[in-house]
Short mmCIF file of N, CA and C in Angstrom, two decimals:
data_model
loop_
_atom_site.label_atom_id
_atom_site.label_comp_id
_atom_site.label_asym_id
_atom_site.label_seq_id
_atom_site.Cartn_x
_atom_site.Cartn_y
_atom_site.Cartn_z
N MET A 5 6.94 -25.51 -1.41
CA MET A 5 8.21 -25.94 -0.83
C MET A 5 8.79 -24.74 -0.09
N ASN A 6 9.11 -24.90 1.17
CA ASN A 6 9.74 -23.82 1.91
C ASN A 6 11.25 -23.97 1.88
N GLU A 7 11.95 -23.05 2.53
CA GLU A 7 13.41 -23.05 2.46
C GLU A 7 14.02 -24.29 3.10
N VAL A 8 13.42 -24.79 4.18
CA VAL A 8 13.96 -25.97 4.85
C VAL A 8 13.82 -27.19 3.95
N SER A 9 12.65 -27.37 3.35
CA SER A 9 12.47 -28.52 2.47
C SER A 9 13.32 -28.38 1.20
N LEU A 10 13.57 -27.15 0.76
CA LEU A 10 14.47 -26.95 -0.38
C LEU A 10 15.86 -27.45 -0.02
N LEU A 11 16.37 -27.06 1.13
CA LEU A 11 17.70 -27.49 1.55
C LEU A 11 17.76 -29.01 1.71
N GLN A 12 16.70 -29.60 2.25
CA GLN A 12 16.66 -31.06 2.38
C GLN A 12 16.67 -31.72 1.01
N SER A 13 15.88 -31.18 0.08
CA SER A 13 15.83 -31.74 -1.27
C SER A 13 17.18 -31.61 -1.97
N LEU A 14 17.82 -30.45 -1.81
CA LEU A 14 19.11 -30.25 -2.44
C LEU A 14 20.16 -31.19 -1.87
N GLY A 15 20.03 -31.54 -0.60
CA GLY A 15 20.98 -32.46 0.02
C GLY A 15 20.78 -33.90 -0.42
N GLN A 16 19.62 -34.21 -0.99
CA GLN A 16 19.30 -35.59 -1.35
C GLN A 16 19.43 -35.88 -2.84
N VAL A 17 19.65 -34.85 -3.64
CA VAL A 17 19.74 -35.08 -5.09
C VAL A 17 21.18 -35.00 -5.55
N SER A 18 21.41 -35.55 -6.72
CA SER A 18 22.76 -35.50 -7.29
C SER A 18 23.06 -34.08 -7.78
N ALA A 19 24.31 -33.83 -8.04
CA ALA A 19 24.74 -32.50 -8.48
C ALA A 19 24.05 -32.10 -9.78
N SER A 20 23.81 -33.05 -10.65
CA SER A 20 23.17 -32.72 -11.93
C SER A 20 21.70 -32.34 -11.76
N GLU A 21 21.05 -32.82 -10.70
CA GLU A 21 19.63 -32.51 -10.47
C GLU A 21 19.43 -31.27 -9.60
N THR A 22 20.49 -30.75 -9.01
CA THR A 22 20.39 -29.61 -8.11
C THR A 22 19.80 -28.40 -8.82
N GLY A 23 20.23 -28.13 -10.03
CA GLY A 23 19.72 -26.98 -10.78
C GLY A 23 18.23 -27.08 -11.03
N GLU A 24 17.76 -28.28 -11.35
CA GLU A 24 16.33 -28.47 -11.62
C GLU A 24 15.51 -28.24 -10.35
N VAL A 25 15.96 -28.77 -9.22
CA VAL A 25 15.24 -28.57 -7.95
C VAL A 25 15.20 -27.09 -7.61
N PHE A 26 16.32 -26.40 -7.75
CA PHE A 26 16.38 -24.98 -7.43
C PHE A 26 15.49 -24.16 -8.37
N ARG A 27 15.51 -24.48 -9.67
CA ARG A 27 14.65 -23.77 -10.63
C ARG A 27 13.17 -23.97 -10.31
N ASP A 28 12.80 -25.20 -9.93
CA ASP A 28 11.41 -25.45 -9.55
C ASP A 28 11.01 -24.62 -8.33
N PHE A 29 11.91 -24.52 -7.36
CA PHE A 29 11.67 -23.73 -6.16
C PHE A 29 11.48 -22.26 -6.52
N ILE A 30 12.39 -21.72 -7.32
CA ILE A 30 12.32 -20.31 -7.72
C ILE A 30 11.06 -20.06 -8.55
N ARG A 31 10.75 -20.96 -9.47
CA ARG A 31 9.56 -20.80 -10.33
C ARG A 31 8.30 -20.72 -9.47
N GLY A 32 8.19 -21.58 -8.47
CA GLY A 32 7.02 -21.57 -7.60
C GLY A 32 6.90 -20.27 -6.81
N HIS A 33 8.01 -19.79 -6.30
CA HIS A 33 7.98 -18.55 -5.54
C HIS A 33 7.69 -17.34 -6.42
N VAL A 34 8.19 -17.33 -7.63
CA VAL A 34 7.91 -16.22 -8.54
C VAL A 34 6.43 -16.23 -8.92
N ARG A 35 5.87 -17.39 -9.18
CA ARG A 35 4.43 -17.47 -9.50
C ARG A 35 3.59 -16.96 -8.33
N GLU A 36 3.95 -17.36 -7.12
CA GLU A 36 3.22 -16.92 -5.93
C GLU A 36 3.31 -15.40 -5.78
N MET A 37 4.51 -14.85 -5.98
CA MET A 37 4.71 -13.41 -5.87
C MET A 37 3.89 -12.66 -6.92
N ILE A 38 3.89 -13.14 -8.16
CA ILE A 38 3.12 -12.49 -9.22
C ILE A 38 1.63 -12.53 -8.91
N SER A 39 1.14 -13.64 -8.40
CA SER A 39 -0.28 -13.74 -8.04
C SER A 39 -0.64 -12.75 -6.94
N GLU A 40 0.23 -12.62 -5.94
CA GLU A 40 -0.03 -11.68 -4.85
C GLU A 40 -0.02 -10.23 -5.35
N VAL A 41 0.92 -9.90 -6.24
CA VAL A 41 0.99 -8.55 -6.79
C VAL A 41 -0.25 -8.26 -7.63
N MET A 42 -0.67 -9.22 -8.45
CA MET A 42 -1.86 -9.02 -9.27
C MET A 42 -3.10 -8.84 -8.41
N ALA A 43 -3.23 -9.63 -7.35
CA ALA A 43 -4.38 -9.51 -6.45
C ALA A 43 -4.39 -8.14 -5.78
N ALA A 44 -3.22 -7.66 -5.37
CA ALA A 44 -3.13 -6.35 -4.74
C ALA A 44 -3.50 -5.24 -5.73
N GLU A 45 -3.07 -5.37 -6.98
CA GLU A 45 -3.40 -4.37 -7.99
C GLU A 45 -4.89 -4.35 -8.29
N VAL A 46 -5.51 -5.51 -8.39
CA VAL A 46 -6.95 -5.58 -8.64
C VAL A 46 -7.71 -4.96 -7.48
N THR A 47 -7.29 -5.25 -6.26
CA THR A 47 -7.94 -4.66 -5.08
C THR A 47 -7.78 -3.15 -5.09
N GLN A 48 -6.61 -2.68 -5.47
CA GLN A 48 -6.36 -1.25 -5.52
C GLN A 48 -7.22 -0.58 -6.59
N LEU A 49 -7.37 -1.21 -7.74
CA LEU A 49 -8.13 -0.62 -8.84
C LEU A 49 -9.64 -0.76 -8.66
N CYS A 50 -10.09 -1.90 -8.15
CA CYS A 50 -11.52 -2.21 -8.13
C CYS A 50 -12.14 -2.18 -6.73
N GLY A 51 -11.33 -2.09 -5.71
CA GLY A 51 -11.84 -2.13 -4.35
C GLY A 51 -11.78 -3.55 -3.81
N PRO A 52 -12.12 -3.68 -2.54
CA PRO A 52 -12.02 -5.01 -1.92
C PRO A 52 -13.02 -6.00 -2.51
N LYS A 53 -12.69 -7.25 -2.39
CA LYS A 53 -13.53 -8.34 -2.89
C LYS A 53 -14.86 -8.34 -2.15
N HIS A 54 -15.95 -8.52 -2.89
CA HIS A 54 -17.28 -8.54 -2.29
C HIS A 54 -17.47 -9.83 -1.52
N ALA A 55 -17.89 -9.70 -0.27
CA ALA A 55 -18.18 -10.86 0.57
C ALA A 55 -19.50 -10.60 1.27
N PRO A 56 -20.59 -11.13 0.73
CA PRO A 56 -21.90 -10.89 1.36
C PRO A 56 -21.95 -11.48 2.77
N HIS A 57 -22.74 -10.86 3.59
CA HIS A 57 -22.91 -11.34 4.96
C HIS A 57 -23.75 -12.61 4.97
N GLU A 58 -23.46 -13.47 5.92
CA GLU A 58 -24.27 -14.68 6.05
C GLU A 58 -25.69 -14.27 6.42
N GLY A 59 -26.64 -14.95 5.86
CA GLY A 59 -28.03 -14.66 6.15
C GLY A 59 -28.65 -13.67 5.16
N ASP A 60 -27.83 -12.95 4.41
CA ASP A 60 -28.36 -12.05 3.40
C ASP A 60 -28.81 -12.88 2.21
N HIS A 61 -30.00 -12.59 1.72
CA HIS A 61 -30.53 -13.35 0.59
C HIS A 61 -30.72 -12.40 -0.59
N TYR A 62 -30.15 -12.75 -1.69
CA TYR A 62 -30.26 -11.95 -2.91
C TYR A 62 -30.94 -12.77 -3.98
N ARG A 63 -31.73 -12.09 -4.78
CA ARG A 63 -32.40 -12.77 -5.88
C ARG A 63 -31.98 -12.17 -7.17
#
């Protein structure tokens, strides 16, 4: 959910449901941020993700 769809959703729900919609939005963004930070830390500690070239054959 992006900011525009959040605002649209908040405009369509009752006042009692506004908190739930906002919490869901924040929860999703926090999860995404944590995943990005963890991926950056793993890359920093272990190096870039291995991506073999097409056509390379390993046994």
